[in-house]
Amino acid sequence: MMTLMHDLIAAIGADAVSNDPAVLAVMSNDVYRGSGVPALIVRPTSVADLQAAARICCSAGVAMVPRGGGASYTDGYLFDAGGHVLFDTGALDSIEIDVDNAVVTVGAGATWAKLKDALAVHGLRTPFWGPFSGLAATVGGSVSQNTLSHGSGTYGISAQSVLSLDVVLASGDLLKTGASTATRFYGPDLTGLFTGDCGALGIKATIRLPLIAIRPRFEAVSFAFDSFAACHAGVSRAQREGLDDSHFGLDLALSQGQIARQDGVAAKLKIARDLFAKAPNAFVGVKQLIRMAVAGDAAMRAGEYMGHFIVEGVDATDTTARAARLRAVIAPHGREIANSVPSFVRALPFAPLTNILGPSGERWVPIHGVLQQDAVVPFHDALKAFYETRKAEMERLGIWSGTMFSPAGSSGFLYEVALYWPDDRTDYHRHTLTPDHVAGLKPYPENAEARAYTHQLKAEIIALYQQFGAAHFQIGRAYPYRDRLDPQARALLLGIKAALDPKGLMNPGALGL
């Protein structure tokens, strides 16, 4: 390994290669858990250096695992065997904006927050413009994992906003997926092969995304529902309309726990300032602030389930019409409530990563599935029955759960389960969160029993999702993929993997490869 380190330093510089035990300890954890420790970490500052490092690792026969912003929780960049080289792409964060052609070329390590700020100067944005974790989540990581949130109501998930990619293969060769910068759809969709691949086929170097004008007006709308069936009925009908830029839903446990915890004094002051600045005029800004003040935290407790929508338009007439239609579609199934939650999200779209721990400092892991609409309520009912059979043990160990949901186009409904358990923090948590924040949380001792039972619950919930035919984003090593394919598709996938990575060195085990 010392020879490998020497060769990498000679090729890309000492500052780009590390075997610092403290850094290795952090990088061997994701949001959920830890795994095998890397032998080395490389942080290339150019695509040429990324290629050079990959060539050296390939020649040495050492596994390569790419890492973006580190906000994954499905073992996407964790490798149980350890001894690998972890490629930290965070320094590949260039942004080149071509206003005339409405295209932006982004380094894989650029965060969505950085990209948003760079484009806003020109009055532009990408159609999908990032997950809630966009302060840390990178464009390359999101494209590799597939993700959704901001812009998904109208424009779909991250993959649907990609024009083309430059990918460094295990050999160090650079593969360009697009034959045109004008459109992704010029012949077979080679770009699509690398979206959602979790780095199993190569390391994202550069991503090209289309640009659209920012819509200057918005209206936030929230509804409460007394049952999940009513919630799904209203939300699924809203999905078909395609009226909102983004929307998300929460159950009462998650709304009062994770989301409410962000609503401290400092956060409220920032929201107030941002809302006022973004309002079309002072009167509208003051009116919105008064509504939020009157609502207080009551909106967090308004129903068993709540759906929150952000509607955008080119002017007040456009926005009002869209919001009115949205209300008309949802109203038969729920009741409108104060819009403080989506107003919060609109003002602070990329919140600090405080939610990597629970509201009292518990450990956290989300589990999700994208379900066909007619499977959503039956899955929900089955999940509730599942919890009932495990209620006593969960209560004994202090494990609790919440639910969040999001649109995945008109046909798919993303149902996300969050599990929380009392346990000591990892090096990842201590590195990511500020000491002041951690100081305000309850400390927990090591709790191997609760951790093991949570891991068992996670596996059983994934199996339950499979019974209802769920698909998954952020597959990593946590969700089944290879074995879900029919024999012909599986053979094609394995053939592509063999052609691009004949030694099997690129993120081994991701996607089941």
XYZ file of C-alpha atoms in Angstrom:
513
model
C 0.000 0.000 0.000
C 2.944 2.337 0.600
C 3.969 1.846 -3.026
C 0.454 2.760 -4.128
C 0.488 5.863 -1.933
C 3.890 6.885 -3.307
C 2.670 6.468 -6.897
C -0.493 8.483 -6.237
C 1.444 11.299 -4.574
C 3.856 11.403 -7.486
C 0.955 11.630 -9.941
C -1.474 14.049 -8.257
C 0.415 15.631 -5.348
C 0.749 15.024 -1.618
C -2.123 17.365 -0.757
C -4.527 15.158 -2.728
C -3.686 11.887 -0.960
C -4.310 11.058 2.707
C -3.955 8.149 5.089
C -4.683 10.236 8.187
C -6.438 7.849 10.636
C -8.851 10.574 11.780
C -9.935 11.308 8.199
C -10.195 7.600 7.380
C -12.421 7.095 10.443
C -14.855 9.781 9.291
C -14.879 8.603 5.689
C -15.590 5.003 6.668
C -19.020 6.087 7.951
C -22.100 7.380 6.208
C -25.163 8.955 7.826
C -26.373 5.552 9.025
C -23.389 3.432 9.997
C -19.729 2.534 9.565
C -17.993 -0.114 7.490
C -14.543 -1.115 6.224
C -11.831 1.514 6.594
C -10.248 2.811 3.360
C -6.515 2.393 2.925
C -6.227 5.819 1.316
C -8.340 8.789 0.348
C -7.669 10.723 -2.836
C -9.188 14.149 -3.494
C -8.371 15.101 -7.100
C -8.570 18.762 -8.062
C -8.903 18.162 -11.808
C -10.407 15.574 -14.114
C -6.917 14.748 -15.380
C -5.821 13.967 -11.819
C -8.931 11.843 -11.294
C -8.019 9.853 -14.399
C -4.403 9.476 -13.306
C -5.418 8.204 -9.862
C -7.868 5.697 -11.364
C -5.179 4.359 -13.729
C -2.780 3.799 -10.835
C -5.427 2.022 -8.739
C -6.464 -0.120 -11.692
C -2.869 -1.146 -12.354
C -2.474 -2.064 -8.663
C -5.747 -4.019 -8.654
C -7.172 -1.957 -5.780
C -10.903 -1.331 -5.380
C -12.082 2.240 -6.036
C -15.099 3.729 -4.278
C -16.448 7.211 -5.153
C -17.864 9.569 -2.516
C -19.759 12.817 -3.061
C -21.060 14.982 -0.237
C -21.309 12.079 2.193
C -25.044 12.379 2.899
C -25.774 8.813 1.747
C -27.307 6.216 4.063
C -27.462 3.090 1.895
C -23.807 1.987 2.014
C -23.266 3.702 -1.349
C -19.649 4.555 -0.545
C -19.073 1.995 2.218
C -17.067 -1.121 1.397
C -17.155 -3.860 4.024
C -13.808 -5.411 3.075
C -11.932 -2.125 3.545
C -8.450 -1.556 2.155
C -9.855 0.359 -0.810
C -9.098 3.809 -2.199
C -11.915 6.246 -1.525
C -12.278 8.935 -4.185
C -13.508 12.165 -2.599
C -14.807 14.215 -5.547
C -15.522 17.342 -3.479
C -12.726 19.414 -5.042
C -14.145 18.943 -8.564
C -16.564 21.815 -8.060
C -16.223 24.003 -11.152
C -19.324 25.679 -12.628
C -19.397 26.935 -16.228
C -22.600 28.753 -17.206
C -23.524 29.092 -20.884
C -26.452 31.514 -20.759
C -26.935 31.709 -24.538
C -27.315 27.940 -24.892
C -29.088 27.492 -21.539
C -26.634 24.863 -20.317
C -24.468 24.650 -17.206
C -21.467 22.334 -16.954
C -20.840 21.335 -13.351
C -18.018 19.498 -11.639
C -19.274 16.431 -9.811
C -18.221 17.829 -6.443
C -20.185 21.089 -6.640
C -22.974 21.258 -4.093
C -26.513 22.113 -5.123
C -26.366 25.173 -2.875
C -23.261 26.471 -4.681
C -24.884 25.818 -8.065
C -28.108 27.560 -7.047
C -26.229 30.680 -5.938
C -24.139 30.806 -9.119
C -27.201 30.520 -11.384
C -29.404 32.937 -9.432
C -27.163 35.833 -10.502
C -28.392 35.192 -14.058
C -32.037 34.636 -13.068
C -31.654 30.959 -13.941
C -31.966 27.531 -12.297
C -31.866 23.887 -13.295
C -35.274 22.133 -13.568
C -34.496 19.822 -10.647
C -32.394 21.933 -8.311
C -31.428 19.743 -5.410
C -32.435 17.677 -2.367
C -33.069 19.168 1.060
C -29.477 18.213 1.947
C -28.133 20.468 -0.824
C -25.684 22.270 1.472
C -23.634 19.063 1.457
C -25.116 16.906 -1.318
C -23.193 17.209 -4.564
C -24.484 17.217 -8.118
C -22.393 14.165 -8.966
C -23.549 12.259 -5.907
C -27.196 13.036 -6.577
C -26.920 11.960 -10.203
C -25.144 8.757 -9.162
C -27.724 7.949 -6.491
C -30.903 9.453 -7.960
C -32.709 11.866 -5.692
C -35.709 14.179 -5.593
C -37.047 17.254 -3.787
C -36.785 20.792 -5.178
C -38.341 20.960 -8.634
C -39.519 17.355 -8.589
C -43.209 18.263 -8.616
C -42.896 19.601 -12.153
C -39.597 18.255 -13.483
C -39.038 14.889 -11.830
C -35.943 13.461 -10.167
C -32.293 14.443 -10.604
C -31.708 12.052 -13.519
C -34.389 13.741 -15.593
C -32.462 17.030 -15.589
C -29.200 15.617 -16.953
C -28.135 16.297 -20.552
C -24.861 14.352 -20.549
C -21.996 13.175 -18.366
C -18.246 12.744 -18.421
C -17.369 9.591 -16.491
C -13.946 8.287 -15.489
C -13.892 4.511 -15.896
C -11.938 2.032 -13.790
C -9.205 2.080 -16.424
C -8.815 5.841 -16.081
C -10.309 6.451 -19.523
C -12.827 9.290 -19.866
C -16.209 8.347 -21.338
C -18.459 11.118 -22.657
C -22.072 9.969 -22.792
C -23.551 12.601 -25.082
C -23.067 13.037 -28.824
C -24.795 16.428 -28.603
C -24.919 19.258 -26.065
C -28.296 20.358 -27.411
C -30.243 17.290 -26.301
C -29.777 14.097 -24.355
C -31.909 12.146 -26.772
C -29.668 11.614 -29.787
C -29.708 7.887 -30.365
C -29.717 5.382 -27.478
C -29.667 7.049 -24.072
C -26.127 6.301 -22.891
C -26.413 9.009 -20.252
C -29.183 7.073 -18.552
C -26.822 4.135 -17.924
C -24.844 6.205 -15.448
C -27.693 7.937 -13.615
C -28.524 5.947 -10.516
C -25.558 3.582 -10.968
C -24.198 4.439 -7.472
C -20.730 4.668 -8.966
C -20.686 1.000 -9.961
C -19.913 1.843 -13.596
C -17.559 4.794 -13.127
C -16.831 8.019 -11.266
C -18.791 11.104 -12.337
C -16.437 13.909 -13.346
C -18.623 16.461 -15.114
C -22.380 16.885 -15.502
C -24.230 19.055 -18.028
C -27.680 20.312 -17.030
C -30.271 22.428 -18.866
C -31.230 25.869 -17.579
C -34.628 27.511 -17.210
C -35.717 30.923 -15.979
C -36.506 31.336 -12.296
C -40.209 31.936 -11.766
C -40.347 34.993 -9.532
C -43.681 34.421 -7.786
C -44.674 31.617 -5.462
C -47.421 30.561 -3.104
C -47.126 28.000 -0.329
C -50.102 25.741 0.378
C -50.565 23.200 3.176
C -53.275 20.637 3.908
C -53.977 18.349 6.866
C -55.556 14.905 6.545
C -57.129 12.739 9.228
C -56.131 9.435 7.638
C -53.383 8.212 5.362
C -55.920 7.029 2.786
C -57.326 10.577 2.538
C -53.830 11.990 2.362
C -52.850 9.679 -0.485
C -56.063 10.407 -2.355
C -55.462 14.162 -2.226
C -51.736 14.057 -2.905
C -51.955 11.555 -5.765
C -54.538 13.727 -7.505
C -52.294 16.736 -7.049
C -49.446 14.754 -8.651
C -51.496 14.290 -11.818
C -52.077 18.027 -12.102
C -48.365 18.932 -12.089
C -49.120 22.358 -10.603
C -46.481 22.587 -7.912
C -42.723 22.971 -8.246
C -42.237 20.720 -5.243
C -44.224 19.118 -2.482
C -43.654 16.783 0.428
C -45.705 15.212 3.187
C -45.127 14.267 6.805
C -46.883 12.275 9.455
C -47.513 13.774 12.888
C -44.498 12.085 14.506
C -42.014 13.439 11.977
C -43.642 16.862 11.780
C -43.481 17.394 15.541
C -40.059 15.815 15.839
C -37.502 16.411 13.124
C -39.140 19.320 11.301
C -40.276 21.243 14.360
C -36.798 21.040 15.872
C -35.444 23.254 13.090
C -37.889 25.986 14.049
C -35.750 27.592 16.753
C -35.254 31.289 17.303
C -32.289 31.628 14.953
C -34.093 29.704 12.211
C -37.225 31.835 12.597
C -35.217 35.040 12.315
C -33.538 33.809 9.142
C -36.858 32.704 7.658
C -38.391 36.073 8.444
C -35.498 37.879 6.811
C -35.513 35.642 3.724
C -39.281 35.730 3.297
C -39.323 39.497 3.502
C -36.491 39.772 0.962
C -38.199 37.404 -1.481
C -41.669 38.920 -1.226
C -42.835 40.884 -4.311
C -43.429 43.915 -2.118
C -43.227 44.927 1.532
C -46.951 44.450 2.148
C -46.916 40.864 0.883
C -43.823 40.133 2.977
C -45.335 41.498 6.167
C -48.594 39.625 5.545
C -46.717 36.339 5.151
C -44.771 36.922 8.372
C -47.975 37.694 10.271
C -49.534 34.468 9.017
C -46.531 32.472 10.192
C -46.525 34.190 13.586
C -50.235 33.546 14.109
C -49.873 29.930 13.028
C -46.955 29.361 15.389
C -46.237 25.650 15.773
C -49.906 24.689 15.411
C -49.327 23.758 11.761
C -47.035 20.984 12.983
C -49.941 19.392 14.858
C -52.834 20.061 12.501
C -53.498 16.473 11.434
C -52.256 12.924 11.447
C -50.759 13.596 8.007
C -49.855 16.864 6.318
C -49.018 17.747 2.731
C -47.031 20.856 1.833
C -46.843 22.407 -1.635
C -44.805 25.202 -3.238
C -46.428 26.636 -6.347
C -44.418 28.882 -8.659
C -45.545 31.175 -11.461
C -44.401 33.924 -13.783
C -46.662 36.493 -12.103
C -49.365 36.803 -9.447
C -52.148 35.781 -11.826
C -50.327 32.632 -12.890
C -49.396 31.648 -9.340
C -52.845 32.349 -7.906
C -54.526 30.303 -10.629
C -52.246 27.330 -10.064
C -52.708 27.483 -6.300
C -56.481 27.772 -6.659
C -56.631 24.685 -8.860
C -54.413 22.806 -6.422
C -56.730 23.705 -3.536
C -59.769 22.594 -5.505
C -58.191 19.212 -6.232
C -57.083 18.507 -2.659
C -59.941 20.098 -0.664
C -62.357 17.120 -0.920
C -59.799 14.991 0.939
C -58.414 17.309 3.619
C -58.511 20.794 5.073
C -56.217 23.711 4.401
C -53.940 24.756 7.258
C -51.341 27.475 7.874
C -48.538 27.326 5.322
C -45.621 27.925 7.701
C -43.840 24.644 6.852
C -43.527 25.112 3.063
C -42.787 28.802 3.661
C -39.920 27.660 5.880
C -38.640 25.345 3.137
C -38.965 27.997 0.449
C -36.968 30.467 2.542
C -34.384 27.893 3.640
C -34.353 25.190 0.921
C -31.020 23.749 2.016
C -31.114 23.435 5.795
C -28.057 22.511 7.877
C -27.621 18.754 8.270
C -28.922 18.721 11.837
C -31.457 16.065 10.855
C -28.776 13.391 10.581
C -29.715 12.875 14.240
C -33.180 12.709 15.743
C -34.885 15.541 17.640
C -33.297 14.448 20.914
C -30.027 13.346 19.373
C -31.033 9.780 18.493
C -29.381 7.917 15.634
C -31.408 7.887 12.410
C -31.839 5.896 9.242
C -34.428 6.428 6.488
C -35.793 3.617 4.314
C -37.840 4.369 1.239
C -39.706 2.814 -1.638
C -41.396 4.191 -4.743
C -44.769 2.499 -5.036
C -47.354 2.262 -7.773
C -50.367 4.311 -6.744
C -52.688 1.369 -6.108
C -50.078 -0.236 -3.809
C -49.542 2.790 -1.565
C -52.397 2.422 0.914
C -52.096 -1.391 1.114
C -48.376 -1.000 1.866
C -49.135 1.589 4.537
C -51.646 -0.741 6.185
C -49.159 -3.622 6.055
C -46.459 -1.444 7.615
C -48.750 -0.472 10.483
C -49.501 -4.145 11.086
C -45.767 -4.869 10.980
C -45.121 -2.241 13.661
C -47.891 -3.628 15.841
C -46.224 -7.043 16.026
C -42.940 -5.405 17.078
C -44.361 -2.666 19.277
C -43.283 -4.074 22.634
C -39.667 -4.600 21.588
C -39.432 -1.206 19.885
C -40.764 0.507 23.004
C -38.389 -1.436 25.243
C -35.404 -0.343 23.163
C -36.596 3.240 22.624
C -36.996 2.854 18.853
C -39.595 5.034 17.127
C -40.523 5.876 13.554
C -41.945 8.606 11.347
C -43.043 8.892 7.733
C -42.319 11.311 4.894
C -43.568 11.125 1.328
C -42.842 12.827 -1.981
C -44.008 12.674 -5.596
C -42.124 10.593 -8.131
C -43.941 11.780 -11.242
C -47.649 11.132 -11.551
C -47.344 7.347 -11.388
C -44.987 6.868 -8.448
C -45.428 7.699 -4.762
C -42.283 7.791 -2.624
C -43.039 6.522 0.885
C -40.124 7.037 3.264
C -39.829 5.514 6.724
C -37.474 7.043 9.291
C -36.266 4.918 12.203
C -34.725 6.460 15.330
C -32.916 4.721 18.162
C -30.863 5.803 21.201
C -27.163 5.219 20.567
C -23.774 6.887 20.679
C -22.770 9.047 17.704
C -20.191 8.053 15.113
C -17.147 9.965 13.909
C -19.280 11.079 10.955
C -21.803 12.787 13.238
C -19.091 14.420 15.324
C -17.353 15.691 12.191
C -20.490 16.940 10.418
C -22.319 18.666 13.267
C -21.082 21.735 15.099
C -20.018 21.324 18.752
C -22.654 23.880 19.787
C -25.397 21.844 18.164
C -24.224 18.565 19.658
C -23.944 20.203 23.091
C -27.688 20.867 23.010
C -28.556 17.220 22.395
C -29.012 14.412 24.856
C -25.933 12.166 24.995
C -26.447 8.426 24.592
C -24.153 5.549 25.520
C -23.190 2.819 23.097
C -26.323 0.734 22.460
C -25.476 -2.336 20.411
C -28.791 -4.050 21.158
C -30.982 -1.193 19.870
C -28.675 -0.728 16.889
C -28.891 -4.392 15.928
C -32.680 -4.457 16.271
C -32.986 -1.299 14.160
C -30.829 -2.943 11.491
C -33.125 -5.964 11.589
C -36.196 -3.716 11.249
C -34.566 -1.969 8.300
C -34.019 -5.264 6.492
C -37.559 -6.437 7.224
C -39.084 -3.165 6.003
C -37.068 -3.397 2.775
C -38.435 -6.924 2.322
C -41.949 -5.591 2.912
C -41.417 -2.961 0.241
C -40.412 -5.737 -2.150
C -43.679 -7.568 -1.502
C -45.470 -4.517 -2.899
C -43.181 -4.130 -5.928
C -41.418 -0.964 -4.745
C -38.571 0.631 -6.655
C -35.766 2.516 -4.916
C -33.481 5.504 -5.358
C -30.051 5.584 -3.670
C -29.784 1.825 -4.086
C -26.165 1.489 -2.940
C -25.742 -1.864 -1.239
C -28.933 -1.643 0.829
C -31.658 -2.330 -1.737
C -32.056 -5.194 -4.222
C -31.556 -4.316 -7.873
C -29.668 -6.929 -9.862
C -31.987 -9.726 -8.790
C -35.080 -7.668 -9.633
C -34.170 -7.634 -13.323
C -35.448 -10.222 -15.767
C -32.775 -12.579 -17.141
C -32.204 -10.642 -20.366
C -31.869 -7.303 -18.601
C -29.575 -8.838 -15.978
C -27.320 -10.289 -18.659
C -27.155 -6.895 -20.374
C -26.254 -5.152 -17.114
C -23.530 -7.677 -16.318
C -22.167 -7.330 -19.851
C -21.988 -3.544 -19.497
C -20.231 -3.871 -16.128
C -17.712 -6.311 -17.590
C -17.013 -4.040 -20.560
C -16.487 -0.931 -18.448
C -14.841 -2.554 -15.418
C -13.394 -5.954 -16.409
C -11.456 -6.341 -13.128
C -14.493 -5.516 -10.987
C -12.677 -2.718 -9.152
C -15.247 0.078 -9.376
C -17.385 0.254 -6.219
C -17.693 -3.538 -5.870
C -21.054 -4.671 -4.523
C -23.032 -1.555 -5.442
C -26.238 -2.500 -7.309
C -25.389 -6.099 -6.445
C -22.541 -6.101 -8.987
